[in-house]
Coordinates of C-alpha atoms in Angstrom, one line a residue:
Chain Q
M84 CA -14.2 114.4 85.0
Y85 CA -15.5 114.3 81.4
V86 CA -17.9 111.6 80.4
A87 CA -18.5 111.2 76.7
V88 CA -22.1 110.9 75.8
K89 CA -22.9 110.0 72.2
G90 CA -26.2 109.9 70.3
G91 CA -26.7 113.4 68.8
D92 CA -25.2 112.6 65.3
A93 CA -28.4 112.1 63.4
A94 CA -30.1 115.0 65.2
I95 CA -27.2 117.3 64.4
S96 CA -27.1 116.3 60.8
N97 CA -30.8 116.7 60.3
A98 CA -30.7 120.1 62.1
H99 CA -28.1 121.3 59.6
K100 CA -30.2 120.1 56.7
L101 CA -33.2 121.9 58.2
L102 CA -31.1 125.1 58.7
A103 CA -30.1 124.9 55.0
D104 CA -33.8 124.6 54.0
R105 CA -35.0 127.5 56.2
R106 CA -32.1 129.7 55.1
R107 CA -33.2 129.2 51.5
G108 CA -36.8 129.8 52.5
D109 CA -39.8 129.6 50.1
R110 CA -38.4 128.1 46.8
S111 CA -40.9 130.1 44.7
V112 CA -39.0 133.3 45.8
P113 CA -35.8 133.8 43.7
A114 CA -32.6 133.0 45.5
L115 CA -30.5 136.1 46.5
R116 CA -27.3 136.4 44.4
I117 CA -24.1 137.5 46.1
D118 CA -23.7 140.5 43.8
Q119 CA -27.2 141.7 44.8
I120 CA -26.1 141.7 48.4
V121 CA -22.9 143.5 47.6
E122 CA -24.7 146.2 45.6
Q123 CA -27.9 146.6 47.6
L124 CA -27.1 145.7 51.2
A125 CA -23.7 147.5 50.9
L126 CA -23.6 148.9 54.5
G127 CA -24.4 145.5 56.0
V128 CA -21.5 144.1 53.9
D129 CA -19.3 147.0 55.2
R130 CA -20.1 146.2 58.8
V131 CA -19.2 142.5 58.3
M132 CA -15.9 143.5 56.7
A133 CA -15.2 146.0 59.5
E134 CA -15.9 143.7 62.4
G135 CA -14.7 140.6 60.6
S136 CA -11.5 142.6 60.1
L137 CA -11.3 141.4 56.5
Y138 CA -11.8 143.6 53.4
D139 CA -13.4 141.4 50.8
R140 CA -17.0 142.4 49.7
E141 CA -17.9 139.1 48.0
L142 CA -16.8 137.1 51.1
A143 CA -18.7 139.3 53.5
A144 CA -21.8 139.1 51.2
L145 CA -21.5 135.3 51.1
A146 CA -21.3 135.3 54.9
I147 CA -24.4 137.4 55.2
A148 CA -26.3 135.0 52.9
Q149 CA -25.0 131.9 54.7
S150 CA -25.9 133.4 58.1
R151 CA -29.5 134.3 57.1
G152 CA -28.6 138.0 57.7
D153 CA -27.3 137.4 61.3
L154 CA -24.4 139.9 61.0
I155 CA -22.5 138.7 64.1
E156 CA -22.7 135.1 62.8
A157 CA -21.4 136.5 59.4
V158 CA -18.5 138.2 61.2
F159 CA -17.7 134.9 62.8
L160 CA -17.7 133.1 59.4
V161 CA -15.3 135.8 58.0
R162 CA -12.9 135.5 61.0
A163 CA -12.8 131.8 60.6
Y164 CA -12.1 132.1 56.9
R165 CA -9.2 134.5 57.3
T166 CA -7.3 132.0 59.5
T167 CA -7.0 129.6 56.5
L168 CA -5.0 132.1 54.4
P169 CA -1.2 132.7 54.3
R170 CA 0.0 136.3 55.1
F171 CA 1.8 138.3 52.5
G172 CA 2.8 141.2 54.7
Y173 CA 1.9 144.6 56.0
T174 CA 0.8 147.3 53.6
N175 CA 2.3 150.8 53.6
A176 CA 0.1 153.1 55.8
I177 CA -2.8 154.5 53.8
D178 CA -3.0 158.2 53.1
T179 CA -6.5 159.5 54.0
G180 CA -5.4 163.0 52.9
A181 CA -5.2 161.6 49.3
M182 CA -8.6 160.0 49.4
L183 CA -11.0 160.0 46.5
V184 CA -13.6 161.7 48.7
E185 CA -17.3 160.6 48.4
R186 CA -18.5 162.4 51.6
R187 CA -16.8 165.0 53.8
V188 CA -18.4 167.1 56.5
S189 CA -17.1 169.2 59.4
A190 CA -19.1 170.4 62.3
T191 CA -16.4 172.9 63.4
Y192 CA -15.7 174.8 60.2
K193 CA -18.4 175.9 57.8
D194 CA -16.1 177.1 55.0
L195 CA -13.2 174.7 55.0
P196 CA -11.1 174.2 51.8
G197 CA -12.9 171.7 49.6
G198 CA -16.2 172.4 51.3
Q199 CA -18.9 170.3 52.9
L200 CA -19.8 167.4 50.6
L201 CA -22.8 165.5 51.9
G202 CA -22.5 162.5 49.6
P203 CA -24.9 159.5 49.9
T204 CA -26.1 160.2 53.5
F205 CA -29.2 159.3 55.5
D206 CA -28.9 162.7 57.2
Y207 CA -31.7 165.1 56.5
T208 CA -34.0 162.2 55.2
H209 CA -37.4 162.1 56.8
R210 CA -37.2 158.5 57.9
L211 CA -40.5 157.7 56.3
L212 CA -40.8 154.2 54.8
D213 CA -40.8 154.4 51.0
P214 CA -43.4 152.3 49.3
E215 CA -41.7 153.0 45.9
I216 CA -38.8 150.7 47.0
A217 CA -41.3 147.9 47.8
A218 CA -42.9 148.4 44.3
G219 CA -39.4 148.2 42.7
S220 CA -39.8 151.5 40.9
P221 CA -36.9 152.7 38.8
V222 CA -34.4 155.1 40.4
D223 CA -33.1 158.3 38.7
E224 CA -29.4 158.8 37.9
P225 CA -27.7 161.2 40.4
E226 CA -27.0 164.8 39.6
Q227 CA -23.5 165.9 38.6
R228 CA -21.7 169.2 38.9
D229 CA -18.3 170.5 37.8
V230 CA -15.6 169.6 40.1
E231 CA -13.5 172.3 41.7
E232 CA -9.8 171.3 41.7
G233 CA -7.7 171.6 44.8
R234 CA -6.6 169.7 47.8
M235 CA -9.0 168.8 50.5
P236 CA -6.8 169.0 53.7
R237 CA -7.8 167.2 56.8
V238 CA -9.4 169.6 59.3
S239 CA -6.6 168.7 61.8
E240 CA -4.1 170.2 59.5
I241 CA -6.0 173.5 59.5
L242 CA -6.1 173.8 63.3
A243 CA -2.5 172.5 63.5
H244 CA -1.2 175.7 61.7
E245 CA -2.2 177.8 64.6
G246 CA -0.9 175.3 67.1
L247 CA -4.3 175.0 68.7
I248 CA -4.6 171.3 68.4
E249 CA -2.3 168.4 69.4
G250 CA -0.4 166.5 66.7
D251 CA -1.6 163.4 64.9
G252 CA -0.2 161.0 67.5
D253 CA 3.3 159.8 67.4
M254 CA 4.9 156.7 69.1
P255 CA 8.5 156.5 70.2
L256 CA 10.9 155.9 67.3
D257 CA 11.9 152.4 68.6
H258 CA 8.2 151.4 69.0
V259 CA 7.2 148.2 67.1
T260 CA 3.7 148.5 65.8
G261 CA 1.5 146.1 67.9
D262 CA -0.6 143.4 66.2
L263 CA -3.2 141.6 68.3
T264 CA -3.7 138.9 65.6
R265 CA -0.1 137.8 66.3
E266 CA 0.3 138.2 70.1
P267 CA -2.2 138.1 72.9
L268 CA -3.1 141.4 74.6
D269 CA -1.2 142.2 77.8
F270 CA -2.6 145.2 79.6
P271 CA -1.9 148.1 79.7
I272 CA -1.5 148.5 76.0
E273 CA -0.4 151.3 73.7
R274 CA -2.7 153.5 71.5
D275 CA -1.8 151.7 68.3
L276 CA -3.0 148.3 69.6
R277 CA -6.1 150.0 71.1
L278 CA -7.0 151.4 67.7
Q279 CA -6.6 148.0 66.1
A280 CA -8.9 146.5 68.6
L281 CA -11.5 149.3 68.3
A282 CA -11.4 149.1 64.5
R283 CA -12.7 145.5 64.7
G284 CA -14.8 146.1 67.8
D285 CA -18.6 145.7 67.9
E286 CA -20.4 148.8 66.6
G287 CA -23.2 148.5 69.1
F288 CA -20.8 148.2 72.1
L289 CA -18.7 151.1 71.0
L290 CA -21.8 153.2 70.2
A291 CA -23.1 152.7 73.7
L292 CA -19.7 153.6 75.3
G293 CA -19.4 156.6 73.1
Y294 CA -22.9 157.7 74.1
S295 CA -22.0 157.2 77.8
T296 CA -19.1 159.7 77.5
Q297 CA -21.5 162.3 76.1
R298 CA -23.9 161.7 79.0
G299 CA -21.2 162.4 81.6
Y300 CA -19.4 159.1 82.2
G301 CA -15.9 160.3 81.2
R302 CA -17.0 163.6 79.7
N303 CA -14.7 165.3 77.2
H304 CA -16.9 167.6 75.2
P305 CA -16.5 166.5 71.6
F306 CA -16.9 168.1 68.2
V307 CA -16.7 166.3 64.9
G308 CA -13.7 168.0 63.4
E309 CA -14.2 166.0 60.2
I310 CA -15.8 162.9 58.8
R311 CA -14.6 161.7 55.4
I312 CA -15.5 158.7 53.4
G313 CA -13.9 157.5 50.2
E314 CA -11.4 155.3 48.5
V315 CA -7.7 155.1 49.3
E316 CA -4.8 153.3 47.5
L317 CA -3.1 150.3 49.0
E318 CA 0.6 149.6 48.4
L319 CA 2.7 146.7 49.6
D320 CA 6.5 146.5 49.7
V321 CA 7.7 143.2 48.2
P322 CA 11.2 142.0 47.7
E323 CA 10.8 141.1 44.0
L324 CA 10.0 144.7 42.9
P325 CA 12.0 147.9 43.2
F326 CA 8.9 149.9 44.1
A327 CA 5.8 149.4 46.4
V328 CA 3.4 147.3 44.4
P329 CA -0.1 148.9 44.0
L330 CA -2.9 146.5 45.2
G331 CA -6.0 148.5 44.3
R332 CA -8.3 150.7 46.4
I333 CA -10.4 150.2 49.5
R334 CA -13.2 152.4 50.9
V335 CA -12.8 153.7 54.4
T336 CA -14.5 156.1 56.8
E337 CA -12.3 158.4 58.9
C338 CA -13.5 160.5 61.9
Q339 CA -11.4 163.3 63.6
M340 CA -13.1 164.0 66.9
V341 CA -11.8 167.3 68.5
T342 CA -12.2 167.5 72.3
Q343 CA -11.5 169.9 75.1
F344 CA -8.2 171.2 76.2
K345 CA -5.1 169.9 77.8
G346 CA -2.0 171.8 78.6
S347 CA 1.0 171.6 80.9
A348 CA 3.7 173.8 82.3
K349 CA 5.6 173.5 79.0
V350 CA 2.8 173.3 76.5
P351 CA 0.0 175.9 76.3
P352 CA -3.6 174.6 76.3
Q353 CA -4.5 172.7 73.1
F354 CA -7.5 170.8 71.8
T355 CA -7.1 167.0 72.2
R356 CA -8.2 164.4 69.7
G357 CA -9.8 161.0 69.2
Y358 CA -9.4 159.1 66.0
G359 CA -11.7 156.7 64.2
L360 CA -11.0 154.6 61.1
V361 CA -13.3 151.9 59.8
F362 CA -13.5 149.7 56.6
G363 CA -16.3 150.7 54.3
Q364 CA -18.9 153.4 54.9
S365 CA -19.8 153.6 58.6
E366 CA -19.6 156.9 60.2
R367 CA -21.6 155.8 63.3
K368 CA -18.8 153.3 64.0
A369 CA -16.0 155.7 63.1
M370 CA -17.5 158.4 65.4
S371 CA -18.0 155.9 68.3
M372 CA -14.5 154.7 67.8
S373 CA -13.1 158.2 68.0
L374 CA -15.0 158.9 71.2
C375 CA -13.7 155.7 72.8
D376 CA -10.1 156.4 71.6
R377 CA -10.2 159.8 73.3
A378 CA -11.8 158.4 76.5
L379 CA -9.2 155.7 76.7
R380 CA -6.4 158.2 76.6
A381 CA -7.3 159.3 80.1
R382 CA -4.1 157.8 81.6
E383 CA -1.9 159.6 79.0
F384 CA -3.6 163.0 80.0
G385 CA -3.5 162.3 83.7
E386 CA -7.3 162.2 83.9
D387 CA -9.1 160.2 86.6
V388 CA -10.3 156.9 85.3
V389 CA -13.8 157.0 86.7
A390 CA -16.1 155.8 83.9
P391 CA -16.4 152.5 82.0
A392 CA -15.4 154.1 78.7
Q393 CA -12.0 155.2 80.2
D394 CA -11.2 151.7 81.5
E395 CA -8.9 150.2 78.9
E396 CA -9.1 146.6 80.0
F397 CA -12.8 146.7 80.4
V398 CA -13.4 148.3 76.9
I399 CA -10.9 146.3 74.9
S400 CA -11.6 142.9 76.6
H401 CA -15.3 143.2 75.8
S402 CA -15.3 144.9 72.4
D403 CA -14.8 141.9 70.2
N404 CA -18.2 140.4 69.3
V405 CA -16.9 137.0 68.2
Q406 CA -15.2 136.5 71.6
A407 CA -18.3 137.8 73.3
T408 CA -20.8 135.7 71.4
G409 CA -18.6 132.6 71.8
F410 CA -18.5 132.9 75.6
V411 CA -22.2 133.9 76.0
E412 CA -23.4 131.3 73.6
H413 CA -21.3 128.4 74.9
L414 CA -23.7 128.4 77.9
K415 CA -26.3 126.6 75.8
L416 CA -24.0 123.7 75.0
P417 CA -24.4 120.5 77.1
H418 CA -23.3 121.1 80.7
Y419 CA -25.0 117.9 82.0
V420 CA -22.1 116.8 84.2
D421 CA -21.5 120.3 85.6
F422 CA -25.1 120.7 86.3
Q423 CA -25.4 117.3 88.0
A424 CA -22.6 118.4 90.4
E425 CA -24.6 121.6 91.2
L426 CA -27.7 119.5 91.7
D427 CA -25.8 117.3 94.2
L428 CA -24.5 120.4 96.0
I429 CA -27.9 122.0 96.3
R430 CA -29.5 118.8 97.6
R431 CA -26.8 118.5 100.3
M432 CA -27.3 122.2 101.2
R433 CA -31.0 121.8 101.5
A434 CA -30.7 118.6 103.6
E435 CA -28.3 120.5 106.0
H436 CA -30.7 123.5 106.1
D437 CA -33.6 121.1 107.0
A438 CA -31.6 119.4 109.7
R439 CA -30.6 122.8 111.3
R440 CA -34.3 123.9 111.2
T441 CA -35.5 120.7 112.9
D442 CA -32.8 121.1 115.6
H443 CA -33.9 124.7 116.1
V444 CA -37.6 123.9 116.5
E445 CA -36.8 121.1 119.0
Q446 CA -34.7 123.5 121.0
Q447 CA -37.5 126.0 121.1
R448 CA -40.0 123.4 122.2
E449 CA -37.7 122.2 125.0
A450 CA -37.2 125.8 126.1
A451 CA -41.0 126.5 126.2
E452 CA -41.5 123.3 128.3
Chain J
M211 CA 25.2 157.6 34.1
K212 CA 22.8 160.2 35.5
T213 CA 20.5 159.8 32.5
D214 CA 20.6 156.1 32.9
R215 CA 19.4 156.3 36.4
R216 CA 16.7 158.8 35.5
H217 CA 15.6 156.4 32.7
E218 CA 15.5 153.6 35.1
K219 CA 13.3 155.6 37.5
E220 CA 10.9 156.7 34.7
E221 CA 10.6 153.1 33.6
A222 CA 9.9 151.9 37.1
L223 CA 7.2 154.6 37.4
A224 CA 5.6 153.6 34.1
R225 CA 5.6 149.9 35.1
K226 CA 4.1 150.8 38.5
A227 CA 1.3 152.8 36.7
A228 CA 0.6 149.8 34.5
M229 CA 0.4 147.5 37.5
A230 CA -1.9 149.9 39.2
A231 CA -4.3 149.9 36.2
L232 CA -4.2 146.1 36.2
A233 CA -4.8 145.8 40.0
D234 CA -7.8 148.3 39.8
A235 CA -9.4 146.6 36.8
P236 CA -12.5 144.5 37.2
G237 CA -11.5 140.9 36.3
E238 CA -14.2 140.6 33.5
T239 CA -13.0 143.8 31.8
L240 CA -9.4 142.6 31.8
K241 CA -10.4 139.2 30.4
A242 CA -12.5 140.8 27.6
L243 CA -9.7 143.2 26.6
W244 CA -7.2 140.3 26.6
D245 CA -9.3 138.1 24.3
E246 CA -10.0 141.1 22.0
A247 CA -6.3 141.8 21.8
G248 CA -5.5 138.2 21.0
L249 CA -2.7 138.1 23.6
P250 CA -1.2 134.8 24.7
R251 CA -2.6 133.2 27.8
D252 CA 0.2 130.6 28.2
A253 CA 3.1 131.2 30.4
Q254 CA 5.3 129.2 32.8
R255 CA 3.8 129.6 36.3
L256 CA 6.6 130.4 38.8
R257 CA 4.4 131.2 41.7
G258 CA 0.6 131.0 42.2
P259 CA -1.8 132.3 41.4
E260 CA -2.4 132.2 45.1
T261 CA -4.7 134.1 47.6
G262 CA -3.5 135.4 50.9
L263 CA -3.8 138.3 53.4
V264 CA -2.2 141.6 53.8
T265 CA -2.6 143.6 57.0
V266 CA -3.7 147.1 56.1
R267 CA -2.0 149.9 58.1
G268 CA -3.5 153.3 59.0
R269 CA -1.9 156.2 60.8
I270 CA -3.0 157.5 64.2
G271 CA -4.9 160.8 63.6
G272 CA -4.4 160.3 59.9
G273 CA -0.7 161.2 59.7
G274 CA 0.9 159.9 62.9
A275 CA 2.4 156.6 63.9
P276 CA 1.2 153.5 62.0
F277 CA -1.3 151.0 63.5
N278 CA -2.7 147.8 62.1
F279 CA -6.2 148.5 60.9
G280 CA -7.5 145.3 59.5
E281 CA -6.8 142.7 56.8
A282 CA -7.6 142.3 53.1
T283 CA -7.5 139.4 50.6
V284 CA -4.9 139.7 47.9
T285 CA -4.1 137.3 45.0
R286 CA -0.7 137.2 43.4
A287 CA 1.1 135.4 40.6
T288 CA 4.5 135.3 39.0
V289 CA 5.1 133.9 35.5
R290 CA 7.8 133.6 32.9
V291 CA 6.8 134.2 29.3
E292 CA 8.4 133.2 26.0
G293 CA 11.6 135.2 25.6
G294 CA 12.4 134.8 29.3
S295 CA 11.0 137.9 31.0
V296 CA 9.4 137.4 34.4
G297 CA 6.2 139.2 35.4
H298 CA 4.5 139.8 38.8
A299 CA 1.0 140.7 39.8
Y300 CA -0.7 141.6 43.0
A301 CA -4.4 142.7 43.4
L302 CA -7.0 142.9 46.1
G303 CA -9.6 140.1 46.0
R304 CA -9.5 136.5 45.0
D305 CA -9.6 136.5 41.2
K306 CA -6.9 134.0 40.1
E307 CA -7.4 134.4 36.4
K308 CA -7.0 138.2 36.7
A309 CA -3.8 137.7 38.7
L310 CA -2.4 135.3 36.0
L311 CA -3.3 137.6 33.1
S312 CA -1.9 140.6 35.0
A313 CA 1.4 138.8 35.6
I314 CA 1.6 137.9 31.9
A315 CA 0.9 141.5 31.1
D316 CA 3.7 142.7 33.4
A317 CA 6.1 140.2 31.8
L318 CA 5.2 141.2 28.2
W319 CA 5.4 144.9 29.3
Q320 CA 9.1 144.4 30.1
D321 CA 9.8 143.0 26.6
A322 CA 10.5 146.1 24.5
S323 CA 8.9 144.5 21.4
R324 CA 5.6 143.8 23.2
R325 CA 5.3 146.8 25.5
N326 CA 3.5 148.9 23.0
D327 CA 0.9 146.2 22.5
I328 CA 0.2 145.9 26.3
E329 CA 0.2 149.7 26.8
T330 CA -2.3 150.4 23.9
K331 CA -4.5 147.4 24.0
I332 CA -4.7 146.8 27.8
I333 CA -3.4 149.5 30.0
A334 CA -4.7 152.6 28.1
P335 CA -8.3 151.3 27.8
L336 CA -8.2 150.3 31.6
Q337 CA -6.8 153.7 32.6
A338 CA -9.4 155.6 30.4
A339 CA -12.3 153.6 32.0
Q340 CA -10.9 154.2 35.5
A341 CA -10.4 157.9 34.9
E342 CA -14.0 158.2 33.6
A343 CA -15.5 156.3 36.5
D344 CA -13.5 158.5 39.0
E345 CA -14.5 161.7 37.2
R346 CA -18.2 160.7 37.3
R347 CA -17.9 159.9 41.1
R348 CA -16.3 163.3 41.8
A349 CA -19.0 165.1 39.8
E350 CA -21.7 163.2 41.6
T351 CA -20.1 164.1 45.0
A352 CA -19.6 167.7 43.9
A353 CA -23.4 168.0 43.3
T354 CA -23.9 167.4 47.0
K355 CA -21.7 170.3 48.0
V356 CA -23.4 172.7 50.4
D357 CA -23.6 176.3 49.1
F358 CA -24.0 178.4 52.2
F359 CA -25.8 181.7 51.9
T360 CA -26.9 184.2 54.5
M361 CA -30.5 185.3 55.0
V362 CA -30.9 188.9 55.9
R363 CA -33.8 189.3 58.4
G364 CA -35.8 192.3 59.3
E365 CA -35.1 195.9 58.3
D366 CA -32.0 197.9 58.9

């Protein structure tokens, strides 16, 4: 039974007004502009785009400002916004081999074609807080060097030439690409749907699961074959034009994780692979995603499913932080009637418990006499 | 007949390149170039400008079967200009004025008497700026390339 209880209107409205005030903070401090967030909190913006599953820097930055820097709340705002827009279609698949590369490293080949390009990385910094940033000191222009021409093949292509590694990952020809934004998930699911869910999954959750596989819970001995970050072109087929229309470029991070061998009576042993692809610059997320992708292929490789990271339904059902926060946080909403019922129940249980104890004591006394 | 088809193909490629330059352009840059060139802003709006979503696709392992990777905002417009030619525009983001100007540019591009204007005053400067920005980015990345060398230790 639901009983409507009214009376919170004024409190709610005043709470929202107070929230707006606290969000703005001290008025003598200049208000943050959206372009400042886009430029200077760029990796936070990337995370909101990735987990909000919507590539739009300005919208993600607005969501960060509105949520006071609470990134999961910002992801929620972005997800809510995207439901208000019509859909124009599916783009052609991006070609990460043709990326305008800004960072590219491999832990498996030192001298790979195109080389190791560190790019704007936190790696090899000393993790010492920098007072110059607090002082607002000017920053030097970056160095430049002549560019060597030539293709930068994905590392998987290099290993593939020798047949030492499995292919990129094909689906049967008649397979229709799954889309979890159109149809609810029905387990077990295929790898394409898993990758869609992982691409929008919570970074912290996937990081912890990826870490668990390294510590022995679904071990598969990974190497980073390659991480590359950069911009790729987007194109969309539309009926009004005789060619795929160019939409502009987006920045993505790709991780090719190479893991230990699998073979069969027909196929000699090969390296297996996990794949990670994330909006923006986020190699921690891309690496975690590739570890989880590989762990979740346990069934395909006939491995025993013994660890949480290998359990498809467990991982995919709990990776979405908007769903997770919705269900956890709903617990704070009024449950007065539910709780009243629980109170009645516990009072009845305690009364029965007391009655039983009184009976028991009386029986003992009678036995003693 | 064969040359006709080749001509058609070349024309489609050139139009696509122009649309790519427009889609990549920052809205402010396009608006400034447009005003400087004194090009018309009036056109009959056939569709939009309107903002919607595209679902971006990736490939498993980089080159395998497609999967749906995430969504992106896109704004599009379709216009008819004086003389009757119809232009289309699509670009990432939510800039409606940029989509409108891009659609007018596409329509004028298809009019043989206006194409040169659009190519020289809009497309060429956009492409030059984009090439320069890409070149700078490549050079900055190249400066972070690791040059491995081997240290010889001890005496032979």
